[in-house]
Amino acid sequence: EEWKDRGAAVSIQRHVDSNGNQTHRIVKKGVQDFNFGRTLGEGSYSTVLAATDRQTLTEYAIKVLDKRHIIKEKKVKYVNIEKNTLNRLGDHPGIVRLYYTFQDERSLYFVLDLATGGELLGFVKKLGSFDEECTRFYGAQILDAIEYMHSKGVIHRDLKPENVLLDDQMHVKITDFGTAKILDIPPQTRASNSDGKPQLDRQDQDFANNIGIPDHERANSFVGTAEYVSPELLTDKSACKGSDLWAFGCIIFQLLAGRPPFKAGNEYQTFQKIVNLEYQFPPGFPAVARDLVERLLVLDPTKRLTIENIKSHPFFEGVLWGKQLWKQKAPRLK
Ligand code: ADE
């Protein structure tokens, strides 16, 4: 029997002693309850391993984080952000679910959904680009997951094809919430500076301060990936829900074109292209998709399409939104 308490699930063990008396023991899952397998991915502070629950034989992906390294590099806050956001987003098919967390002397462990298909980026690279049908399907699932995330007050801030995983049904599972922002205060009640610009909160400051600084010189080295960073983060150092929709526009462009819209030799040049809205559609880019991307890659975040607008855009015509979208068979990638 299992029940879950804020992502940290426990199992109840029943014991019957020699006199026939029953006792129950609540046991938290730990390292010893899993068989660890192949490496699925490696980040600067963590490794993701495939693992199997010894009792249920359920397969998971376990993110193993090195405590000493995290403390030394002052990343404790971001590890907590990741755990808290995942706990807040526990109930959507398009978002990697956190089942258990535990630790030992050396490491922290996050037990997550296993996405056996790996990164969406891998498929884009392998195929060169997607056709309109596949872009519509994967775009719709990504958008549905963003809508859920935003409804729970979470901005991802680092959406890109590497953070879009695919499960055994080739359905989307968004991952990597270590750089997410949790909205707790309604934005309109936030204090303003004397210049009328909203005051930055700590999450925005930390996030923005790390942009444009070479990795080895960063005090706090997390940053949205250059190619998908929104212009408002570069100019005002602030992210909003619209920042995820900028990244969504970049992803739609990339699926159809085979490359992200803003790409240059280095990060600085990429940022220049972004703030100048300097990008071009390749020949043959579908007109209806071009219209959608042009309404998403808009410098002023308040002038971008909203999620509702995107859902009713002609590019997504015929898509069944909501629960139906997750019951559909994925189109074969070709
Ligand atoms: N790589 C990183 N996270 C993963 C996950 N949850 N499933 C599969 N591969 C991954």
JSON list of N, CA, C and O in Angstrom, two decimals, residues 48-74:
[
{"chain": "A", "resi": 48, "resn": "VAL", "atom": "N", "xyz": [21.02, 11.96, -14.07]},
{"chain": "A", "resi": 48, "resn": "VAL", "atom": "CA", "xyz": [19.73, 11.27, -14.08]},
{"chain": "A", "resi": 48, "resn": "VAL", "atom": "C", "xyz": [19.98, 9.81, -14.47]},
{"chain": "A", "resi": 48, "resn": "VAL", "atom": "O", "xyz": [20.62, 9.54, -15.49]},
{"chain": "A", "resi": 49, "resn": "LEU", "atom": "N", "xyz": [19.49, 8.91, -13.63]},
{"chain": "A", "resi": 49, "resn": "LEU", "atom": "CA", "xyz": [19.68, 7.48, -13.86]},
{"chain": "A", "resi": 49, "resn": "LEU", "atom": "C", "xyz": [18.34, 6.78, -14.01]},
{"chain": "A", "resi": 49, "resn": "LEU", "atom": "O", "xyz": [17.37, 7.17, -13.35]},
{"chain": "A", "resi": 50, "resn": "ALA", "atom": "N", "xyz": [18.28, 5.76, -14.85]},
{"chain": "A", "resi": 50, "resn": "ALA", "atom": "CA", "xyz": [17.10, 4.90, -14.89]},
{"chain": "A", "resi": 50, "resn": "ALA", "atom": "C", "xyz": [17.14, 4.03, -13.64]},
{"chain": "A", "resi": 50, "resn": "ALA", "atom": "O", "xyz": [18.23, 3.66, -13.18]},
{"chain": "A", "resi": 51, "resn": "ALA", "atom": "N", "xyz": [15.99, 3.76, -13.05]},
{"chain": "A", "resi": 51, "resn": "ALA", "atom": "CA", "xyz": [15.96, 2.94, -11.84]},
{"chain": "A", "resi": 51, "resn": "ALA", "atom": "C", "xyz": [14.64, 2.19, -11.77]},
{"chain": "A", "resi": 51, "resn": "ALA", "atom": "O", "xyz": [13.65, 2.60, -12.38]},
{"chain": "A", "resi": 52, "resn": "THR", "atom": "N", "xyz": [14.65, 1.08, -11.06]},
{"chain": "A", "resi": 52, "resn": "THR", "atom": "CA", "xyz": [13.45, 0.25, -10.90]},
{"chain": "A", "resi": 52, "resn": "THR", "atom": "C", "xyz": [13.13, 0.09, -9.42]},
{"chain": "A", "resi": 52, "resn": "THR", "atom": "O", "xyz": [14.03, -0.20, -8.63]},
{"chain": "A", "resi": 53, "resn": "ASP", "atom": "N", "xyz": [11.87, 0.31, -9.06]},
{"chain": "A", "resi": 53, "resn": "ASP", "atom": "CA", "xyz": [11.42, 0.06, -7.69]},
{"chain": "A", "resi": 53, "resn": "ASP", "atom": "C", "xyz": [11.45, -1.45, -7.48]},
{"chain": "A", "resi": 53, "resn": "ASP", "atom": "O", "xyz": [10.79, -2.20, -8.21]},
{"chain": "A", "resi": 54, "resn": "ARG", "atom": "N", "xyz": [12.22, -1.93, -6.50]},
{"chain": "A", "resi": 54, "resn": "ARG", "atom": "CA", "xyz": [12.39, -3.36, -6.28]},
{"chain": "A", "resi": 54, "resn": "ARG", "atom": "C", "xyz": [11.10, -4.08, -5.94]},
{"chain": "A", "resi": 54, "resn": "ARG", "atom": "O", "xyz": [10.93, -5.26, -6.27]},
{"chain": "A", "resi": 55, "resn": "GLN", "atom": "N", "xyz": [10.17, -3.38, -5.26]},
{"chain": "A", "resi": 55, "resn": "GLN", "atom": "CA", "xyz": [8.91, -4.01, -4.86]},
{"chain": "A", "resi": 55, "resn": "GLN", "atom": "C", "xyz": [7.91, -4.09, -6.00]},
{"chain": "A", "resi": 55, "resn": "GLN", "atom": "O", "xyz": [7.31, -5.11, -6.25]},
{"chain": "A", "resi": 56, "resn": "THR", "atom": "N", "xyz": [7.73, -2.96, -6.70]},
{"chain": "A", "resi": 56, "resn": "THR", "atom": "CA", "xyz": [6.65, -2.87, -7.69]},
{"chain": "A", "resi": 56, "resn": "THR", "atom": "C", "xyz": [7.16, -3.10, -9.10]},
{"chain": "A", "resi": 56, "resn": "THR", "atom": "O", "xyz": [6.37, -3.24, -10.02]},
{"chain": "A", "resi": 57, "resn": "LEU", "atom": "N", "xyz": [8.48, -3.10, -9.28]},
{"chain": "A", "resi": 57, "resn": "LEU", "atom": "CA", "xyz": [9.14, -3.19, -10.59]},
{"chain": "A", "resi": 57, "resn": "LEU", "atom": "C", "xyz": [8.81, -2.01, -11.51]},
{"chain": "A", "resi": 57, "resn": "LEU", "atom": "O", "xyz": [9.05, -2.06, -12.72]},
{"chain": "A", "resi": 58, "resn": "THR", "atom": "N", "xyz": [8.24, -0.94, -10.93]},
{"chain": "A", "resi": 58, "resn": "THR", "atom": "CA", "xyz": [7.97, 0.27, -11.72]},
{"chain": "A", "resi": 58, "resn": "THR", "atom": "C", "xyz": [9.30, 0.95, -12.06]},
{"chain": "A", "resi": 58, "resn": "THR", "atom": "O", "xyz": [10.18, 1.04, -11.21]},
{"chain": "A", "resi": 59, "resn": "GLU", "atom": "N", "xyz": [9.40, 1.41, -13.31]},
{"chain": "A", "resi": 59, "resn": "GLU", "atom": "CA", "xyz": [10.61, 2.10, -13.74]},
{"chain": "A", "resi": 59, "resn": "GLU", "atom": "C", "xyz": [10.47, 3.61, -13.55]},
{"chain": "A", "resi": 59, "resn": "GLU", "atom": "O", "xyz": [9.40, 4.17, -13.80]},
{"chain": "A", "resi": 60, "resn": "TYR", "atom": "N", "xyz": [11.53, 4.21, -13.11]},
{"chain": "A", "resi": 60, "resn": "TYR", "atom": "CA", "xyz": [11.56, 5.66, -12.91]},
{"chain": "A", "resi": 60, "resn": "TYR", "atom": "C", "xyz": [12.86, 6.24, -13.48]},
{"chain": "A", "resi": 60, "resn": "TYR", "atom": "O", "xyz": [13.77, 5.49, -13.83]},
{"chain": "A", "resi": 61, "resn": "ALA", "atom": "N", "xyz": [12.91, 7.56, -13.53]},
{"chain": "A", "resi": 61, "resn": "ALA", "atom": "CA", "xyz": [14.18, 8.27, -13.75]},
{"chain": "A", "resi": 61, "resn": "ALA", "atom": "C", "xyz": [14.50, 8.91, -12.41]},
{"chain": "A", "resi": 61, "resn": "ALA", "atom": "O", "xyz": [13.65, 9.57, -11.82]},
{"chain": "A", "resi": 62, "resn": "ILE", "atom": "N", "xyz": [15.69, 8.68, -11.87]},
{"chain": "A", "resi": 62, "resn": "ILE", "atom": "CA", "xyz": [16.07, 9.29, -10.60]},
{"chain": "A", "resi": 62, "resn": "ILE", "atom": "C", "xyz": [17.17, 10.32, -10.82]},
{"chain": "A", "resi": 62, "resn": "ILE", "atom": "O", "xyz": [18.22, 10.01, -11.38]},
{"chain": "A", "resi": 63, "resn": "LYS", "atom": "N", "xyz": [16.85, 11.55, -10.42]},
{"chain": "A", "resi": 63, "resn": "LYS", "atom": "CA", "xyz": [17.83, 12.62, -10.52]},
{"chain": "A", "resi": 63, "resn": "LYS", "atom": "C", "xyz": [18.63, 12.64, -9.22]},
{"chain": "A", "resi": 63, "resn": "LYS", "atom": "O", "xyz": [18.05, 12.77, -8.14]},
{"chain": "A", "resi": 64, "resn": "VAL", "atom": "N", "xyz": [19.93, 12.44, -9.34]},
{"chain": "A", "resi": 64, "resn": "VAL", "atom": "CA", "xyz": [20.82, 12.37, -8.17]},
{"chain": "A", "resi": 64, "resn": "VAL", "atom": "C", "xyz": [21.63, 13.67, -8.12]},
{"chain": "A", "resi": 64, "resn": "VAL", "atom": "O", "xyz": [22.34, 13.99, -9.08]},
{"chain": "A", "resi": 65, "resn": "LEU", "atom": "N", "xyz": [21.48, 14.41, -7.04]},
{"chain": "A", "resi": 65, "resn": "LEU", "atom": "CA", "xyz": [22.17, 15.69, -6.91]},
{"chain": "A", "resi": 65, "resn": "LEU", "atom": "C", "xyz": [23.23, 15.61, -5.82]},
{"chain": "A", "resi": 65, "resn": "LEU", "atom": "O", "xyz": [22.96, 15.10, -4.72]},
{"chain": "A", "resi": 66, "resn": "ASP", "atom": "N", "xyz": [24.40, 16.13, -6.11]},
{"chain": "A", "resi": 66, "resn": "ASP", "atom": "CA", "xyz": [25.53, 16.08, -5.17]},
{"chain": "A", "resi": 66, "resn": "ASP", "atom": "C", "xyz": [25.43, 17.22, -4.16]},
{"chain": "A", "resi": 66, "resn": "ASP", "atom": "O", "xyz": [25.56, 18.39, -4.53]},
{"chain": "A", "resi": 67, "resn": "LYS", "atom": "N", "xyz": [25.20, 16.88, -2.88]},
{"chain": "A", "resi": 67, "resn": "LYS", "atom": "CA", "xyz": [24.96, 17.91, -1.86]},
{"chain": "A", "resi": 67, "resn": "LYS", "atom": "C", "xyz": [26.14, 18.86, -1.68]},
{"chain": "A", "resi": 67, "resn": "LYS", "atom": "O", "xyz": [25.95, 20.07, -1.61]},
{"chain": "A", "resi": 68, "resn": "ARG", "atom": "N", "xyz": [27.35, 18.31, -1.59]},
{"chain": "A", "resi": 68, "resn": "ARG", "atom": "CA", "xyz": [28.52, 19.17, -1.36]},
{"chain": "A", "resi": 68, "resn": "ARG", "atom": "C", "xyz": [28.70, 20.20, -2.47]},
{"chain": "A", "resi": 68, "resn": "ARG", "atom": "O", "xyz": [28.93, 21.38, -2.22]},
{"chain": "A", "resi": 69, "resn": "HIS", "atom": "N", "xyz": [28.56, 19.70, -3.71]},
{"chain": "A", "resi": 69, "resn": "HIS", "atom": "CA", "xyz": [28.70, 20.57, -4.87]},
{"chain": "A", "resi": 69, "resn": "HIS", "atom": "C", "xyz": [27.63, 21.66, -4.88]},
{"chain": "A", "resi": 69, "resn": "HIS", "atom": "O", "xyz": [27.91, 22.83, -5.16]},
{"chain": "A", "resi": 70, "resn": "ILE", "atom": "N", "xyz": [26.40, 21.30, -4.55]},
{"chain": "A", "resi": 70, "resn": "ILE", "atom": "CA", "xyz": [25.29, 22.25, -4.53]},
{"chain": "A", "resi": 70, "resn": "ILE", "atom": "C", "xyz": [25.50, 23.33, -3.47]},
{"chain": "A", "resi": 70, "resn": "ILE", "atom": "O", "xyz": [25.28, 24.52, -3.72]},
{"chain": "A", "resi": 71, "resn": "ILE", "atom": "N", "xyz": [25.97, 22.93, -2.32]},
{"chain": "A", "resi": 71, "resn": "ILE", "atom": "CA", "xyz": [26.23, 23.90, -1.24]},
{"chain": "A", "resi": 71, "resn": "ILE", "atom": "C", "xyz": [27.39, 24.81, -1.63]},
{"chain": "A", "resi": 71, "resn": "ILE", "atom": "O", "xyz": [27.28, 26.03, -1.53]},
{"chain": "A", "resi": 72, "resn": "LYS", "atom": "N", "xyz": [28.46, 24.20, -2.14]},
{"chain": "A", "resi": 72, "resn": "LYS", "atom": "CA", "xyz": [29.65, 24.97, -2.51]},
{"chain": "A", "resi": 72, "resn": "LYS", "atom": "C", "xyz": [29.30, 26.02, -3.58]},
{"chain": "A", "resi": 72, "resn": "LYS", "atom": "O", "xyz": [29.76, 27.14, -3.54]},
{"chain": "A", "resi": 73, "resn": "GLU", "atom": "N", "xyz": [28.48, 25.63, -4.54]},
{"chain": "A", "resi": 73, "resn": "GLU", "atom": "CA", "xyz": [28.13, 26.52, -5.65]},
{"chain": "A", "resi": 73, "resn": "GLU", "atom": "C", "xyz": [26.88, 27.37, -5.35]},
{"chain": "A", "resi": 73, "resn": "GLU", "atom": "O", "xyz": [26.32, 28.01, -6.24]},
{"chain": "A", "resi": 74, "resn": "LYS", "atom": "N", "xyz": [26.41, 27.33, -4.12]},
{"chain": "A", "resi": 74, "resn": "LYS", "atom": "CA", "xyz": [25.26, 28.14, -3.68]},
{"chain": "A", "resi": 74, "resn": "LYS", "atom": "C", "xyz": [24.00, 27.89, -4.52]},
{"chain": "A", "resi": 74, "resn": "LYS", "atom": "O", "xyz": [23.33, 28.82, -4.97]}
]
